[in-house]
Amino acid sequence: MKSEVTGEVNGEGGRPPYGAVALIAAAALAYEVLLTRLFAIVQWHHFASMMISVAMLGWGAAGTLVAIARAPLLAAHRLAFTAAAVLFGLSAIGGFLAAQAVAFNPLEALWDARQFLRLGVVYLCLWVPFLGAALALCVAFSRFGHTAPRLYAADILGAGLGALGVIVLLAALPPPWALLVTAALGLIAAALAWGWRSRAGLALIALALATAGLPVRWVALEPLPYKDLAQWLNVVGTRVLAERSGPLGTITVLDSPQVPLRHAPGLSLTAREPPPQLAVFIDGNGPLPVPRFDGDLAPLAYLDGLTSAAPYHLLRRPRVLILGAGTGEAVLQALYHGAHSVDAVEVNAQLIDLIEHTLAHYSGRPYSRPGVRVHVAEARAFVAASRARYDLIQLIADTGGHAAGLGALAEGYAYTVQAVSAYLERLAPGGLLALTRPVDLPPRDLVKLAAAAIAALQARGVSDPGAHLALLRSWRTGTLLVARDPFTPQRLQSLRAFCLTRGFDLDWSPDLNASEVNRYNRLDRPYFYEAILALLGPQRQAFIDRYKYRIAPATDDQPFHTHFFKWASLPEWWALRARGGVALMEWGYPILVATLVQALLLALLLILAPLAVSRRPLPRVGRLRVLTYFGLLGLAFMAMEIAFIHRFQLFLGHPLYAVATVLAGFLIFAGLGSRLSERFSAPPERIVAATAAAIALIALLHLWLLPEVFRQAAAWPEAARIVLTLGLIAPLALAMGMPFPLGLRRLAETQTAFLPWAWGINASLSVVAALLALWLAMHLGFAAVIGLAALGYLLAAACFPKTG
């Protein structure tokens, strides 16, 4: 039968589906980035590395399927492309809903080993859409190989636009609706491939429009029942007062007229009762309180009963910088204590707008009070760009604590050694840095933070860092004070008086005696005092090494402040599991390891095993060189990409921006590099050797120059920073895009039997590398990952397949 559009007969001939290729590539990349937002809402973390790994598993499995069933797929290539795109469109919704229905709960992994099996099922549910998108693209490239450069251009252009376009989509639509639109794009791609003017094409377009218009409640997100928002909604009479959604998070505001909401972690038992509050949650995490404020400061007296109020009793009318101002409670605390001026920094503009406008009648518009200036910026970026000096810099974390250590995978650039150094640089003479964190037992968070402060002070040339530190603790929170200059006796006396009248423990000050600690909120031992004493002593490293948790200070290269897991402590915790000891294990890191193992097993099962049992045996001659070359390329490319995503998160201010921008940059410019490789007339092995050397050199330059570039451009507008990021990635990605197609060209010329295996081993190790890179970074740092990736390219060049 003849096609109404292309003139194809029995699926043969026809024009390459450039539009369909671009659209399915855009949809797949948008879906990949969107999953990080969806998982941040329904789970505890965005799991960006897992999403990239799942996507690569789809690509690898699709390549294997085309290699095995090439003849029938190409004989009906138009039908195959269309069906694969439809599979993506339907499973993008169905796969995510199925993953939600699996009810994987990382918290239950503490006592239920079946959760790890459920994690594998989630992996497979999310894999199906990527299999469909990748299969469509593989069929197009296999059928229209003679137009590969143009097809590749359509592919990378679509993928880049999809990765960046999803940010715009999330700015306009809630995540569930963005999911529907992304799925609809896949169905429109299917219509373009089949012929949109045909009856089937028009039916697919109608299906796409119907999909985009589905009721959002049909794809409603179902956060884990143990997330903070779900728990607070169990309070009788609690209701959702307002909700906002954007790229940086879904904001939910709760009110409870029947059972008044009160949230002031660590509040002194001698303090006044807080006024009525609203509770704000971001991606289901929180709450961030919004106290009722009508301009009268008197009801805010409770804010003087928090550990974060301590620095206001040591300073007179300070100029205050609040980093991560959130709902404005810290601003009100500063105003209550008579601050001269307040600079409030908050990255989420929607949150500020909510407080200042939607909830203005309740919040009293704290950001519009006299003397208050609000800045929409990421904390580190603002500090790097600012030239102002402050008497007090406040950073108050979410003091709700950690969910069984699941935050271990999240970067904490606000609490690294370099961050503390940057904060101290902005203090005026006599200024204080106040860092408030949750108290966890056994102690780890505040101990690790103290280690970072000590390292930062020593980096500034302070010979006695203990004279610059003070730590006070309530029953739930602790505040670490870091002074620009040594604490004076008068300030220490004021701090003692503050703690005494509020029942707070003073766990460290320069003149503290062991007999003075652990008085009010008593522990078995004065753990915090002993820890800081050891960190200040000559055996610091020995103490860090033998401590039951990982408390080595976080750095910008290893920014995992809440990564505390230690394998050496696992036997002890596991032995105590019957008495609740498993809850001490900090499970974020083991879940990463479990996901890494599952990724390896699934890559073997879905990519390499089908090739092994098919009639495509692996040739013996030269196989070691071929498998090593393409395997190293898979490991090196993905490791470099993951490392850059995490390094640029500090610069771009949010994981979503980093994932979208870096993925787009690597895809676009690596694709251009692939095209550029066709223009060289030199022998492929020489080109690969030259590009490998260029990759190593550019990677080293990045390690050397990026920190200074980030510092200089920190104050640039968001769009300008995204453009700069793409420009910084371009030279490296161009070079990285050349070795793989050059290797395939050599095999196509001399050893075609290796082609499916080359694709398979490359994709399999890419699946693993997406998670392996994060695991390595947690141990060695992202600089080491970049260095190892560059070394991988150099080793790959030495294994370039020979002719014959």
Coordinates of C-alpha atoms in Angstrom, one line a residue, residues 110-664:
L110 CA 16.1 -0.6 57.1
W111 CA 14.2 -3.7 58.0
D112 CA 12.6 -5.0 54.8
A113 CA 15.0 -6.4 52.2
R114 CA 12.2 -6.7 49.7
Q115 CA 12.5 -2.9 49.2
F116 CA 15.7 -3.5 47.2
L117 CA 13.7 -5.8 44.9
R118 CA 11.1 -3.1 44.5
L119 CA 13.9 -0.7 43.6
G120 CA 14.7 -2.9 40.7
V121 CA 11.0 -3.0 39.6
V122 CA 11.0 0.8 39.8
Y123 CA 14.1 0.8 37.6
L124 CA 12.3 -1.4 35.0
C125 CA 9.1 0.7 35.0
L126 CA 11.0 3.8 34.2
W127 CA 13.2 2.0 31.6
V128 CA 10.3 1.2 29.2
P129 CA 9.7 4.8 28.0
F130 CA 13.4 5.2 27.2
L131 CA 13.4 1.9 25.4
G132 CA 10.6 3.1 23.2
A133 CA 12.3 6.5 22.4
A134 CA 15.7 4.9 21.8
L135 CA 14.2 2.1 19.6
A136 CA 12.6 4.7 17.4
L137 CA 15.9 6.6 17.0
C138 CA 17.9 3.4 16.4
V139 CA 15.4 2.3 13.7
A140 CA 15.7 5.7 12.0
F141 CA 19.5 5.7 12.0
S142 CA 19.7 2.1 10.8
R143 CA 17.2 2.7 8.0
F144 CA 18.5 6.1 6.8
G145 CA 22.2 5.7 7.6
H146 CA 23.1 7.5 4.4
T147 CA 21.7 10.7 5.9
A148 CA 23.2 10.1 9.3
P149 CA 24.7 13.6 9.7
R150 CA 21.4 15.3 9.2
L151 CA 19.6 12.8 11.4
Y152 CA 22.2 13.2 14.1
A153 CA 21.8 17.0 13.9
A154 CA 18.0 16.6 14.3
D155 CA 18.6 14.2 17.2
I156 CA 21.0 16.4 19.2
L157 CA 19.1 19.6 18.4
G158 CA 15.9 18.0 19.7
A159 CA 17.6 16.5 22.7
G160 CA 19.2 19.8 23.7
L161 CA 16.0 21.7 23.3
G162 CA 14.1 19.1 25.3
A163 CA 16.6 19.2 28.2
L164 CA 16.4 23.0 28.4
G165 CA 12.8 23.3 27.4
V166 CA 11.6 21.3 30.3
I167 CA 12.7 24.1 32.7
V168 CA 10.4 26.5 30.8
L169 CA 7.7 23.8 30.9
L170 CA 8.0 23.4 34.6
A171 CA 7.9 27.2 35.1
A172 CA 4.5 27.3 33.4
L173 CA 2.9 24.0 34.4
P174 CA 2.7 21.7 37.5
P175 CA 4.9 18.6 37.2
P176 CA 2.0 16.2 36.6
W177 CA 0.8 18.3 33.7
A178 CA 4.4 18.6 32.4
L179 CA 4.4 14.8 32.4
L180 CA 1.2 14.7 30.2
V181 CA 2.7 17.2 27.8
T182 CA 6.0 15.3 27.5
A183 CA 4.1 12.1 26.8
A184 CA 2.0 13.9 24.2
L185 CA 5.2 15.0 22.4
G186 CA 6.1 11.4 21.9
L187 CA 2.7 10.7 20.3
I188 CA 3.0 13.7 18.0
A189 CA 6.4 12.3 17.0
A190 CA 4.7 9.0 16.1
A191 CA 2.1 11.0 14.0
L192 CA 4.9 12.7 12.1
A193 CA 6.7 9.5 11.4
W194 CA 3.6 7.8 10.1
G195 CA 2.4 10.8 8.2
W196 CA 0.3 13.3 10.1
R197 CA -2.2 13.9 7.2
S198 CA -3.1 10.2 7.1
R199 CA -6.0 8.8 9.1
A200 CA -3.7 7.1 11.5
G201 CA -1.6 10.2 11.8
L202 CA -4.6 12.4 12.6
A203 CA -5.8 9.8 15.1
L204 CA -2.4 9.9 16.8
I205 CA -2.5 13.7 17.0
A206 CA -6.0 13.5 18.5
L207 CA -4.6 11.0 21.0
A208 CA -1.7 13.4 21.8
L209 CA -4.1 16.3 22.4
A210 CA -6.3 14.1 24.5
T211 CA -3.3 12.9 26.5
A212 CA -2.2 16.5 27.2
G213 CA -5.7 17.4 28.2
L214 CA -6.2 14.5 30.7
P215 CA -7.3 15.6 34.2
V216 CA -4.3 16.2 36.2
R217 CA -5.8 14.2 39.1
W218 CA -5.4 11.1 36.9
V219 CA -1.6 11.4 37.2
A220 CA -1.6 12.9 40.7
L221 CA 1.7 12.5 42.5
E222 CA 1.6 10.3 45.6
P223 CA 4.4 11.2 47.9
L224 CA 5.6 8.6 50.4
P225 CA 3.3 8.5 53.5
Y226 CA 6.3 9.1 55.7
K227 CA 7.2 12.5 54.1
D228 CA 6.6 15.5 56.3
L229 CA 3.7 16.9 54.3
A230 CA 1.8 13.6 54.4
Q231 CA 2.4 13.4 58.2
W232 CA 1.1 16.9 58.8
L233 CA -2.0 16.3 56.7
N234 CA -2.9 13.6 59.2
V235 CA -3.6 16.4 61.8
V236 CA -7.3 16.7 62.3
G237 CA -8.7 19.7 60.4
T238 CA -5.5 20.5 58.4
R239 CA -6.2 21.9 55.0
V240 CA -4.2 23.0 52.0
L241 CA -4.4 26.8 51.9
A242 CA -2.3 27.5 48.8
E243 CA 0.0 25.7 46.4
R244 CA 2.5 26.8 43.8
S245 CA 4.7 24.9 41.4
G246 CA 7.9 25.8 39.6
P247 CA 11.3 24.5 38.5
L248 CA 12.7 24.8 42.0
G249 CA 9.9 23.0 43.8
T250 CA 6.3 22.5 44.6
I251 CA 5.3 24.7 47.5
T252 CA 2.3 23.7 49.7
V253 CA 0.9 25.9 52.5
L254 CA -1.1 24.2 55.3
D255 CA -3.5 25.7 57.8
S256 CA -5.1 24.0 60.8
P257 CA -7.9 26.0 62.4
Q258 CA -8.9 23.1 64.6
V259 CA -5.5 22.0 66.0
P260 CA -3.2 25.0 65.9
L261 CA 0.1 24.4 64.1
R262 CA 3.2 25.2 66.1
H263 CA 6.7 24.5 64.8
A264 CA 9.8 25.9 66.6
P265 CA 12.3 23.0 66.9
G266 CA 14.6 23.3 69.9
L267 CA 12.5 26.1 71.5
S268 CA 13.5 26.7 75.1
L269 CA 11.1 25.4 77.7
T270 CA 11.2 28.9 79.3
A271 CA 10.2 30.6 76.1
R272 CA 6.8 32.2 75.2
E273 CA 4.4 30.2 73.1
P274 CA 4.7 31.0 69.4
P275 CA 1.8 32.8 67.7
P276 CA -0.4 31.0 65.3
Q277 CA 1.5 29.7 62.3
L278 CA 1.0 28.4 58.8
A279 CA 3.2 25.5 57.6
V280 CA 5.0 25.7 54.3
F281 CA 6.4 22.5 52.6
I282 CA 8.7 22.3 49.5
D283 CA 8.4 19.1 47.6
G284 CA 6.7 17.6 50.7
N285 CA 9.6 18.5 53.0
G286 CA 9.4 20.8 55.9
P287 CA 7.7 22.5 57.5
L288 CA 8.9 26.1 57.2
P289 CA 6.7 28.1 59.6
V290 CA 5.0 31.4 58.8
P291 CA 4.1 33.1 62.1
R292 CA 1.2 35.5 62.1
F293 CA 2.6 39.0 62.2
D294 CA 0.7 42.3 62.1
G295 CA 3.6 44.6 62.7
D296 CA 3.7 44.1 66.5
L297 CA 7.0 42.6 67.5
A298 CA 5.9 41.5 71.0
P299 CA 4.3 38.2 70.0
L300 CA 7.6 37.3 68.3
A301 CA 9.3 37.0 71.7
Y302 CA 9.5 33.2 71.2
L303 CA 12.2 33.8 68.6
D304 CA 14.5 34.8 71.4
G305 CA 14.1 31.2 72.8
L306 CA 15.8 29.5 69.9
T307 CA 19.5 28.7 69.7
S308 CA 19.8 30.9 66.6
A309 CA 19.0 33.9 68.7
A310 CA 22.4 33.7 70.6
P311 CA 24.4 35.9 68.3
Y312 CA 22.0 38.8 68.8
H313 CA 23.0 38.8 72.5
L314 CA 26.6 39.3 71.5
L315 CA 26.2 42.1 69.0
R316 CA 24.6 45.5 69.1
R317 CA 22.3 46.5 66.2
P318 CA 24.1 44.2 63.7
R319 CA 24.0 44.4 60.0
V320 CA 22.6 41.0 59.2
L321 CA 22.9 38.7 56.2
I322 CA 20.4 35.8 56.2
L323 CA 21.2 33.0 53.7
G324 CA 18.2 30.8 52.8
A325 CA 15.7 33.2 54.2
G326 CA 12.7 30.9 53.3
T327 CA 9.4 32.1 54.8
G328 CA 11.0 35.0 56.5
E329 CA 11.0 33.8 60.1
A330 CA 14.7 34.5 60.4
V331 CA 14.1 38.0 59.1
L332 CA 11.5 38.5 61.8
Q333 CA 14.0 37.2 64.4
A334 CA 16.5 39.8 63.3
L335 CA 13.9 42.6 63.4
Y336 CA 12.8 41.5 66.9
H337 CA 16.4 41.9 68.1
G338 CA 16.8 45.3 66.6
A339 CA 19.0 44.6 63.6
H340 CA 20.3 47.7 61.9
S341 CA 19.7 46.2 58.4
V342 CA 18.8 42.8 57.0
D343 CA 19.9 41.4 53.6
A344 CA 17.7 38.3 53.0
V345 CA 18.8 35.9 50.3
E346 CA 16.4 33.3 49.0
V347 CA 16.8 31.3 45.7
N348 CA 13.1 30.6 45.2
A349 CA 11.3 33.6 43.9
Q350 CA 8.0 31.9 44.1
L351 CA 8.4 31.4 47.8
I352 CA 9.1 35.1 48.3
D353 CA 6.1 36.0 46.1
L354 CA 3.9 33.7 48.2
I355 CA 4.9 35.2 51.5
E356 CA 4.8 38.8 50.2
H357 CA 1.5 38.7 48.3
T358 CA -0.7 35.6 48.6
L359 CA -0.1 35.3 52.4
A360 CA 0.6 39.0 53.0
H361 CA -2.5 39.3 55.3
Y362 CA -1.0 36.6 57.5
S363 CA 2.8 37.0 57.2
G364 CA 2.9 40.8 57.5
R365 CA 5.2 40.9 54.5
P366 CA 8.5 40.5 56.3
Y367 CA 10.6 41.1 53.2
S368 CA 9.0 44.6 52.8
R369 CA 9.8 45.8 56.4
P370 CA 12.0 48.9 56.8
G371 CA 15.6 48.0 56.6
V372 CA 15.1 44.7 54.9
R373 CA 16.4 44.0 51.4
V374 CA 15.5 40.8 49.6
H375 CA 17.8 39.2 47.0
V376 CA 16.7 36.3 44.8
A377 CA 19.9 34.3 44.5
E378 CA 21.7 31.2 45.5
A379 CA 23.5 31.7 48.9
R380 CA 27.0 30.9 47.7
A381 CA 26.6 32.9 44.5
F382 CA 25.4 36.0 46.5
V383 CA 28.3 35.8 48.9
A384 CA 30.8 35.4 46.1
A385 CA 29.4 38.4 44.3
S386 CA 28.9 40.7 47.3
R387 CA 31.4 43.2 48.5
A388 CA 29.4 44.2 51.6
R389 CA 30.5 43.5 55.2
Y390 CA 28.2 42.1 57.8
D391 CA 28.2 41.8 61.6
L392 CA 26.2 38.6 61.5
I393 CA 25.7 36.0 58.8
Q394 CA 22.9 33.6 59.6
L395 CA 22.3 30.2 58.0
I396 CA 19.5 28.2 59.5
A397 CA 18.9 24.8 58.0
D398 CA 15.7 22.8 57.9
T399 CA 15.9 21.6 61.5
G400 CA 13.6 18.7 61.0
G401 CA 16.5 16.3 60.8
H402 CA 17.4 13.6 58.3
A403 CA 15.3 10.8 56.9
A404 CA 17.5 7.9 57.8
G405 CA 20.4 9.5 56.1
L406 CA 18.7 9.6 52.7
G407 CA 20.1 13.1 52.3
A408 CA 23.5 11.6 51.9
L409 CA 23.2 11.7 48.1
A410 CA 22.4 15.4 48.1
E411 CA 25.1 18.0 47.7
G412 CA 25.4 20.5 50.5
Y413 CA 27.5 23.3 49.0
A414 CA 26.4 25.7 51.8
Y415 CA 28.4 23.7 54.4
T416 CA 31.7 23.0 52.8
V417 CA 35.1 24.3 54.0
Q418 CA 35.1 26.7 51.1
A419 CA 31.6 27.9 51.9
V420 CA 32.6 28.7 55.5
S421 CA 35.7 30.5 54.3
A422 CA 33.6 32.6 51.9
Y423 CA 31.2 33.5 54.7
L424 CA 34.1 34.5 57.0
E425 CA 35.5 36.7 54.2
R426 CA 32.3 38.8 54.3
L427 CA 32.3 39.4 58.0
A428 CA 33.1 42.9 59.4
P429 CA 35.7 43.1 62.3
G430 CA 34.1 41.4 65.3
G431 CA 31.5 39.7 63.1
L432 CA 29.9 36.3 63.7
L433 CA 28.8 33.4 61.5
A434 CA 25.9 31.5 63.0
L435 CA 25.1 28.0 61.6
T436 CA 22.1 26.3 63.0
R437 CA 21.6 22.6 62.3
P438 CA 19.5 19.7 63.8
V439 CA 20.9 17.7 66.7
D440 CA 21.2 14.1 65.7
L441 CA 22.3 11.3 68.0
P442 CA 24.8 9.8 68.0
P443 CA 26.4 13.2 67.1
R444 CA 27.5 13.6 63.5
D445 CA 26.0 16.7 61.7
L446 CA 27.2 19.4 64.1
V447 CA 30.5 17.5 64.6
K448 CA 31.1 17.4 60.9
L449 CA 30.2 21.1 60.6
A450 CA 32.6 22.0 63.4
A451 CA 35.3 20.1 61.5
A452 CA 34.6 22.2 58.4
A453 CA 34.8 25.4 60.5
I454 CA 38.1 24.4 62.0
A455 CA 39.5 23.6 58.6
A456 CA 38.2 27.0 57.2
L457 CA 39.8 28.9 60.0
Q458 CA 43.1 27.2 59.6
A459 CA 43.0 27.9 55.9
R460 CA 42.7 31.5 56.8
G461 CA 45.9 31.3 58.9
V462 CA 44.2 31.1 62.3
S463 CA 46.6 29.3 64.7
D464 CA 44.1 28.7 67.5
P465 CA 40.7 28.0 65.8
G466 CA 39.2 26.9 69.2
A467 CA 39.3 30.6 70.3
H468 CA 36.9 31.4 67.4
L469 CA 34.3 28.8 68.1
A470 CA 31.3 28.3 70.3
L471 CA 28.6 25.6 70.2
L472 CA 25.3 25.7 72.1
R473 CA 22.6 23.0 72.0
S474 CA 18.9 22.6 72.8
W475 CA 16.9 19.5 72.8
R476 CA 16.5 19.6 69.0
T477 CA 18.9 22.1 67.5
G478 CA 22.4 23.3 67.8
T479 CA 24.0 26.6 66.7
L480 CA 27.7 26.8 65.9
L481 CA 29.1 30.3 66.2
V482 CA 32.3 31.1 64.2
A483 CA 33.9 34.4 65.0
R484 CA 36.0 36.4 62.7
D485 CA 38.2 37.4 65.6
P486 CA 38.8 35.5 68.9
F487 CA 35.9 35.6 71.4
T488 CA 36.3 38.2 74.1
P489 CA 35.6 37.5 77.8
Q490 CA 32.6 39.8 77.6
R491 CA 31.0 37.9 74.7
L492 CA 31.6 34.6 76.4
Q493 CA 30.0 35.9 79.6
S494 CA 27.0 37.0 77.5
L495 CA 26.8 33.7 75.8
R496 CA 26.8 31.8 79.2
A497 CA 24.0 34.0 80.4
F498 CA 22.0 33.4 77.3
C499 CA 22.3 29.6 77.7
L500 CA 21.7 29.7 81.4
T501 CA 18.4 31.5 81.2
R502 CA 17.1 29.3 78.4
G503 CA 18.3 25.9 79.6
F504 CA 20.7 25.5 76.6
D505 CA 23.9 23.4 76.9
L506 CA 27.1 25.2 76.0
D507 CA 29.1 22.4 74.4
W508 CA 32.1 24.4 73.4
S509 CA 33.6 27.8 74.1
P510 CA 37.3 28.8 74.4
D511 CA 37.1 29.0 78.2
L512 CA 34.8 26.0 78.8
N513 CA 35.6 23.4 81.5
A514 CA 34.6 19.8 81.2
S515 CA 32.6 20.2 84.4
E516 CA 30.3 22.8 82.8
V517 CA 29.0 20.8 79.9
N518 CA 26.0 18.4 79.5
R519 CA 23.8 20.0 82.2
Y520 CA 20.4 20.5 80.8
N521 CA 19.7 18.2 77.7
R522 CA 21.9 15.5 79.2
L523 CA 23.6 12.8 77.1
D524 CA 25.4 9.7 78.2
R525 CA 28.7 11.6 77.7
P526 CA 29.6 15.1 76.7
Y527 CA 30.0 13.9 73.1
F528 CA 30.0 17.3 71.4
Y529 CA 32.6 18.8 73.8
E530 CA 34.9 15.7 73.4
A531 CA 34.5 15.7 69.6
I532 CA 35.5 19.4 69.2
L533 CA 38.3 19.0 71.7
A534 CA 39.6 16.1 69.6
L535 CA 39.2 18.0 66.3
L536 CA 41.3 20.8 67.7
G537 CA 44.0 18.4 68.9
P538 CA 47.0 16.9 67.2
Q539 CA 45.3 13.5 66.7
R540 CA 42.4 15.0 64.7
Q541 CA 42.8 12.7 61.8
A542 CA 43.0 9.6 64.0
F543 CA 39.8 10.7 65.7
I544 CA 38.0 11.3 62.3
D545 CA 39.2 7.9 61.1
R546 CA 38.0 5.9 64.2
Y547 CA 34.7 7.8 64.6
K548 CA 31.6 5.6 63.8
Y549 CA 30.4 8.1 61.2
R550 CA 32.0 9.9 58.3
I551 CA 32.8 13.3 59.8
A552 CA 35.6 14.5 57.6
P553 CA 34.6 18.0 56.5
A554 CA 32.8 18.4 53.3
T555 CA 34.5 20.3 50.5
D556 CA 33.3 21.8 47.2
D557 CA 34.9 18.7 45.6
Q558 CA 33.1 16.3 47.9
P559 CA 30.0 18.4 48.9
F560 CA 28.1 15.7 50.7
H561 CA 27.7 17.2 54.2
T562 CA 25.0 14.7 55.2
H563 CA 26.9 11.6 54.0
F564 CA 27.9 10.0 57.3
F565 CA 27.9 6.2 56.4
K566 CA 30.9 4.1 57.2
W567 CA 31.3 0.5 56.1
A568 CA 33.4 -0.2 59.2
S569 CA 30.4 0.5 61.5
L570 CA 28.0 -1.7 59.5
P571 CA 28.6 -4.9 61.5
E572 CA 28.0 -3.2 64.8
W573 CA 24.8 -1.5 63.6
W574 CA 23.6 -4.7 62.0
A575 CA 24.2 -6.7 65.2
L576 CA 21.8 -4.2 67.0
R577 CA 19.1 -4.5 64.4
A578 CA 16.7 -6.3 66.7
R579 CA 16.9 -3.4 69.1
G580 CA 16.5 -0.7 66.5
G581 CA 20.1 -0.3 65.7
V582 CA 19.6 -0.5 62.0
A583 CA 18.0 3.0 62.1
L584 CA 21.5 4.4 62.9
M585 CA 22.9 3.2 59.6
E586 CA 22.4 6.2 57.3
W587 CA 20.9 4.4 54.4
G588 CA 21.3 6.9 51.6
Y589 CA 24.7 5.6 50.6
P590 CA 23.8 1.8 50.7
I591 CA 20.8 2.6 48.5
L592 CA 23.2 4.1 46.0
V593 CA 25.4 1.0 46.1
A594 CA 22.3 -1.3 45.7
T595 CA 21.2 0.8 42.7
L596 CA 24.7 0.5 41.2
V597 CA 24.6 -3.3 41.6
Q598 CA 21.1 -3.5 40.1
A599 CA 22.2 -1.3 37.1
L600 CA 25.1 -3.7 36.4
L601 CA 22.8 -6.7 36.5
L602 CA 20.1 -5.2 34.4
A603 CA 22.7 -4.0 31.8
L604 CA 24.0 -7.6 31.6
L605 CA 20.5 -9.0 31.3
L606 CA 19.0 -6.5 28.9
I607 CA 21.9 -5.5 26.7
L608 CA 24.7 -8.1 26.7
A609 CA 22.9 -11.3 27.4
P610 CA 20.6 -11.1 24.4
L611 CA 23.6 -10.5 22.2
A612 CA 25.3 -13.5 23.7
V613 CA 22.4 -15.9 23.0
S614 CA 21.7 -14.5 19.6
R615 CA 23.4 -15.6 16.4
R616 CA 25.9 -12.8 16.7
P617 CA 29.0 -14.4 18.3
L618 CA 31.8 -12.2 19.5
P619 CA 34.7 -12.6 17.1
R620 CA 37.9 -13.8 18.8
V621 CA 40.5 -11.8 16.8
G622 CA 40.9 -8.3 18.2
R623 CA 38.0 -8.6 20.7
L624 CA 40.0 -7.4 23.7
R625 CA 41.0 -4.2 22.0
V626 CA 37.4 -3.5 20.7
L627 CA 35.7 -4.2 24.0
T628 CA 38.3 -2.3 26.0
Y629 CA 38.1 0.7 23.6
F630 CA 34.3 1.0 23.6
G631 CA 33.9 0.1 27.2
L632 CA 36.4 2.8 28.3
L633 CA 34.6 5.3 26.2
G634 CA 31.3 4.4 27.9
L635 CA 32.8 4.7 31.3
A636 CA 34.7 7.9 30.6
F637 CA 32.0 9.9 28.8
M638 CA 29.3 9.2 31.4
A639 CA 31.7 9.8 34.3
M640 CA 32.7 13.1 32.9
E641 CA 29.1 14.1 32.3
I642 CA 28.0 13.2 35.8
A643 CA 30.9 15.0 37.4
F644 CA 30.1 18.2 35.4
I645 CA 26.5 18.0 36.4
H646 CA 27.4 18.0 40.1
R647 CA 30.2 20.6 39.8
F648 CA 27.9 23.0 37.9
Q649 CA 25.2 22.7 40.4
L650 CA 27.1 25.1 42.7
F651 CA 27.2 27.6 39.8
L652 CA 23.7 27.2 38.5
G653 CA 22.1 27.0 42.0
H654 CA 19.8 24.0 41.7
P655 CA 20.1 20.3 40.6
L656 CA 17.4 20.7 38.0
Y657 CA 19.2 23.6 36.2
A658 CA 22.5 21.6 36.4
V659 CA 21.0 18.4 35.0
A660 CA 19.2 20.2 32.2
T661 CA 22.0 22.5 31.1
V662 CA 24.9 20.1 31.3
L663 CA 23.0 17.3 29.6
A664 CA 22.0 19.7 26.8

